[in-house]
């Protein structure tokens, strides 16, 4: 299995480091933002796992009772610098459902009864706290894209979003969330890449609470 999308993808992402918008990101490296961000990721992710452990256990049991089969669903995505990662979710679709699609319809028959609620409430994404602890993801960042979209759909300018660690939430999610495909919202992710800061991260996390509670854009 390849660890990266392709050598071409990595090359394009690396070249983007010299893009005019990368100056801000390079400055962040020297100011300690990356180290502080990682420390905050570990603190809140580990804390979240502890706090939500009872809920996650309950959901795991309900998923198994509702449709049988595996409780956790793994899907390959593209992480920072084109590295492939496996994101974790509670399974919300019946066994045998396609792993990849351009867009999952709101009333897709493959989604289980419980799965609709888990998606609407975003509870299905709680296992991704483990991805954060592993270092595959951050709490805040561009959403990890599906490999086939990066390889077949991305234009050269869109590869710059791979410079930042993917996140559980981000500027894209709190400004439309799942209303449109991820690759159509690259501009929002690039805004985050160019303006990363602990303050912006805090704003996004705060706005995420409202988005999750309202169920806006969930699918």
Short mmCIF file of C-alpha atoms in Angstrom, two decimals:
data_model
loop_
_atom_site.label_atom_id
_atom_site.label_comp_id
_atom_site.label_asym_id
_atom_site.label_seq_id
_atom_site.Cartn_x
_atom_site.Cartn_y
_atom_site.Cartn_z
CA UNK A 1 0.00 0.00 0.00
CA UNK A 2 1.31 3.42 -0.88
CA UNK A 3 1.94 5.81 1.99
CA UNK A 4 1.45 8.88 -0.17
CA UNK A 5 -1.01 9.79 -2.90
CA UNK A 6 1.72 9.92 -5.52
CA UNK A 7 5.15 11.36 -6.08
CA UNK A 8 3.55 13.98 -8.31
CA UNK A 9 1.25 15.07 -5.51
CA UNK A 10 4.12 15.37 -3.06
CA UNK A 11 6.14 17.33 -5.59
CA UNK A 12 3.34 19.79 -6.14
CA UNK A 13 2.72 20.19 -2.44
CA UNK A 14 6.41 20.81 -1.81
CA UNK A 15 6.61 23.39 -4.56
CA UNK A 16 3.73 25.20 -2.92
CA UNK A 17 5.99 25.97 0.04
CA UNK A 18 7.41 28.72 -2.14
CA UNK A 19 3.99 30.09 -2.92
CA UNK A 20 3.49 33.66 -1.77
CA UNK A 21 1.00 32.56 0.86
CA UNK A 22 3.52 30.28 2.56
CA UNK A 23 5.40 33.18 4.18
CA UNK A 24 2.87 33.31 6.98
CA UNK A 25 3.09 29.57 7.56
CA UNK A 26 6.90 29.60 7.71
CA UNK A 27 6.74 32.41 10.26
CA UNK A 28 4.41 30.31 12.40
CA UNK A 29 7.02 27.55 12.52
CA UNK A 30 9.51 29.91 14.14
CA UNK A 31 7.06 31.41 16.63
CA UNK A 32 6.28 28.02 18.15
CA UNK A 33 2.73 27.85 16.87
CA UNK A 34 3.13 24.31 15.57
CA UNK A 35 4.48 23.02 18.90
CA UNK A 36 1.75 24.78 20.87
CA UNK A 37 -0.91 23.50 18.50
CA UNK A 38 0.32 19.93 18.91
CA UNK A 39 0.34 20.28 22.69
CA UNK A 40 -3.23 21.59 22.64
CA UNK A 41 -4.27 18.78 20.30
CA UNK A 42 -2.94 16.15 22.70
CA UNK A 43 -4.44 17.84 25.75
CA UNK A 44 -7.94 18.18 24.34
CA UNK A 45 -7.96 14.91 22.37
CA UNK A 46 -6.90 12.80 25.34
CA UNK A 47 -9.28 14.72 27.57
CA UNK A 48 -12.07 14.22 25.05
CA UNK A 49 -11.46 10.48 24.88
CA UNK A 50 -11.70 10.26 28.67
CA UNK A 51 -14.82 12.42 28.89
CA UNK A 52 -16.64 10.78 25.99
CA UNK A 53 -15.53 7.20 26.73
CA UNK A 54 -18.92 6.20 28.23
CA UNK A 55 -20.78 7.70 25.26
CA UNK A 56 -18.45 6.04 22.77
CA UNK A 57 -18.92 2.68 24.46
CA UNK A 58 -22.70 3.11 24.36
CA UNK A 59 -22.63 4.08 20.69
CA UNK A 60 -20.44 1.07 19.88
CA UNK A 61 -22.99 -1.25 21.48
CA UNK A 62 -25.90 0.45 19.70
CA UNK A 63 -24.17 0.26 16.31
CA UNK A 64 -23.60 -3.46 16.79
CA UNK A 65 -27.19 -4.05 17.92
CA UNK A 66 -28.62 -1.92 15.12
CA UNK A 67 -26.89 -3.53 12.15
CA UNK A 68 -24.27 -6.01 13.34
CA UNK A 69 -20.80 -6.16 11.85
CA UNK A 70 -17.82 -3.91 12.62
CA UNK A 71 -18.43 -0.95 14.90
CA UNK A 72 -15.58 1.20 13.60
CA UNK A 73 -15.31 2.23 9.96
CA UNK A 74 -11.91 3.06 8.47
CA UNK A 75 -11.54 5.17 5.36
CA UNK A 76 -8.36 6.17 3.59
CA UNK A 77 -7.84 9.91 3.23
CA UNK A 78 -5.01 12.26 2.28
CA UNK A 79 -3.20 13.98 5.13
CA UNK A 80 -0.44 16.57 5.40
CA UNK A 81 2.05 16.60 2.51
CA UNK A 82 0.01 13.95 0.68
CA UNK A 83 0.55 11.20 3.26
CA UNK A 84 -2.25 8.66 3.30
CA UNK A 85 -4.02 8.17 6.61
CA UNK A 86 -6.90 6.00 7.81
CA UNK A 87 -9.54 8.05 9.57
CA UNK A 88 -11.81 6.37 12.11
CA UNK A 89 -15.56 6.74 12.41
CA UNK A 90 -18.43 4.86 13.95
CA UNK A 91 -20.00 2.88 11.12
CA UNK A 92 -23.16 4.58 9.90
CA UNK A 93 -23.82 2.49 6.78
CA UNK A 94 -24.81 -1.12 6.22
CA UNK A 95 -22.09 -3.70 5.57
CA UNK A 96 -21.24 -3.85 1.88
CA UNK A 97 -21.97 -0.18 1.25
CA UNK A 98 -19.42 1.57 -1.02
CA UNK A 99 -16.53 3.13 0.87
CA UNK A 100 -16.12 6.02 -1.52
CA UNK A 101 -18.58 8.21 -3.34
CA UNK A 102 -18.52 11.73 -4.72
CA UNK A 103 -21.28 12.73 -2.32
CA UNK A 104 -23.50 10.76 0.03
CA UNK A 105 -27.16 11.69 -0.35
CA UNK A 106 -29.04 12.73 2.75
CA UNK A 107 -31.50 9.85 2.33
CA UNK A 108 -29.03 7.27 1.02
CA UNK A 109 -30.57 3.81 1.67
CA UNK A 110 -27.15 2.51 2.71
CA UNK A 111 -27.26 4.64 5.87
CA UNK A 112 -28.66 2.84 8.92
CA UNK A 113 -31.39 4.26 11.14
CA UNK A 114 -28.91 4.92 13.92
CA UNK A 115 -26.37 6.16 11.39
CA UNK A 116 -28.58 9.09 10.39
CA UNK A 117 -28.64 10.33 13.96
CA UNK A 118 -24.91 9.79 14.42
CA UNK A 119 -24.14 11.80 11.30
CA UNK A 120 -26.59 14.57 12.12
CA UNK A 121 -25.06 14.96 15.59
CA UNK A 122 -21.46 14.34 14.40
CA UNK A 123 -21.10 11.67 17.08
CA UNK A 124 -19.86 9.32 14.36
CA UNK A 125 -16.62 11.32 14.23
CA UNK A 126 -15.67 10.95 17.91
CA UNK A 127 -13.24 8.07 17.15
CA UNK A 128 -11.16 10.57 15.19
CA UNK A 129 -9.90 11.86 18.53
CA UNK A 130 -7.66 8.79 18.30
CA UNK A 131 -6.39 10.08 14.94
CA UNK A 132 -5.48 13.33 16.66
CA UNK A 133 -3.53 11.53 19.39
CA UNK A 134 -1.71 9.50 16.73
CA UNK A 135 -0.68 12.68 14.96
CA UNK A 136 -2.60 11.89 11.78
CA UNK A 137 -4.88 14.85 12.34
CA UNK A 138 -5.28 18.04 14.33
CA UNK A 139 -8.37 19.36 16.07
CA UNK A 140 -8.49 22.23 13.56
CA UNK A 141 -7.35 22.12 9.96
CA UNK A 142 -8.42 21.36 6.40
CA UNK A 143 -10.68 18.34 6.17
CA UNK A 144 -8.80 15.27 4.82
CA UNK A 145 -9.79 14.60 1.22
CA UNK A 146 -10.44 11.27 -0.51
CA UNK A 147 -7.41 10.05 -2.52
CA UNK A 148 -9.23 9.77 -5.84
CA UNK A 149 -10.35 13.39 -5.63
CA UNK A 150 -6.80 14.60 -4.96
CA UNK A 151 -5.41 12.53 -7.82
CA UNK A 152 -8.14 13.09 -10.41
CA UNK A 153 -9.97 16.31 -9.55
CA UNK A 154 -7.45 18.65 -7.94
CA UNK A 155 -6.02 21.54 -9.92
CA UNK A 156 -2.38 22.54 -9.19
CA UNK A 157 -3.38 25.47 -6.97
CA UNK A 158 -5.49 23.19 -4.75
CA UNK A 159 -2.56 21.06 -3.60
CA UNK A 160 -1.50 23.84 -1.23
CA UNK A 161 -4.20 22.74 1.22
CA UNK A 162 -2.08 19.63 1.87
CA UNK A 163 0.54 21.78 3.61
CA UNK A 164 -1.45 21.87 6.86
CA UNK A 165 -2.39 18.89 9.06
CA UNK A 166 -6.01 17.86 8.40
CA UNK A 167 -8.48 18.61 11.17
CA UNK A 168 -11.63 17.32 12.81
CA UNK A 169 -13.12 20.73 12.13
CA UNK A 170 -12.01 23.75 10.18
CA UNK A 171 -12.87 27.00 8.44
CA UNK A 172 -14.62 25.04 5.70
CA UNK A 173 -16.84 23.11 8.11
CA UNK A 174 -18.04 26.17 10.02
CA UNK A 175 -18.79 28.04 6.80
CA UNK A 176 -21.11 25.59 5.07
CA UNK A 177 -19.90 22.25 6.45
CA UNK A 178 -21.22 19.43 4.20
CA UNK A 179 -23.41 21.57 1.97
CA UNK A 180 -20.88 21.29 -0.85
CA UNK A 181 -18.10 18.83 -1.77
CA UNK A 182 -14.76 19.46 -0.04
CA UNK A 183 -12.84 20.19 -3.24
CA UNK A 184 -15.30 23.00 -4.05
CA UNK A 185 -14.44 24.70 -0.77
CA UNK A 186 -10.68 24.66 -1.14
CA UNK A 187 -10.62 28.45 -1.00
CA UNK A 188 -11.86 28.30 2.59
CA UNK A 189 -9.21 25.78 3.55
CA UNK A 190 -6.51 27.90 1.90
CA UNK A 191 -7.67 30.87 3.95
CA UNK A 192 -6.96 28.80 7.04
CA UNK A 193 -3.58 27.63 5.71
CA UNK A 194 -2.52 31.25 5.20
CA UNK A 195 -3.92 32.62 8.47
CA UNK A 196 -3.27 29.86 11.01
CA UNK A 197 -3.11 31.01 14.61
CA UNK A 198 -4.23 29.81 18.02
CA UNK A 199 -6.79 32.62 17.99
CA UNK A 200 -8.29 31.45 14.69
CA UNK A 201 -8.29 27.87 15.98
CA UNK A 202 -10.23 29.02 19.05
CA UNK A 203 -12.77 30.85 16.89
CA UNK A 204 -13.29 27.78 14.71
CA UNK A 205 -13.71 25.47 17.71
CA UNK A 206 -16.25 27.86 19.23
CA UNK A 207 -18.21 28.12 15.97
CA UNK A 208 -18.10 24.33 15.59
CA UNK A 209 -20.16 23.95 18.77
CA UNK A 210 -22.98 25.96 17.22
CA UNK A 211 -22.76 24.12 13.91
CA UNK A 212 -22.90 20.70 15.60
CA UNK A 213 -25.79 21.66 17.88
CA UNK A 214 -27.79 23.04 14.96
CA UNK A 215 -26.96 20.12 12.68
CA UNK A 216 -26.32 22.63 9.89
CA UNK A 217 -24.86 21.01 6.81
CA UNK A 218 -24.72 17.55 8.40
CA UNK A 219 -25.47 14.56 6.23
#
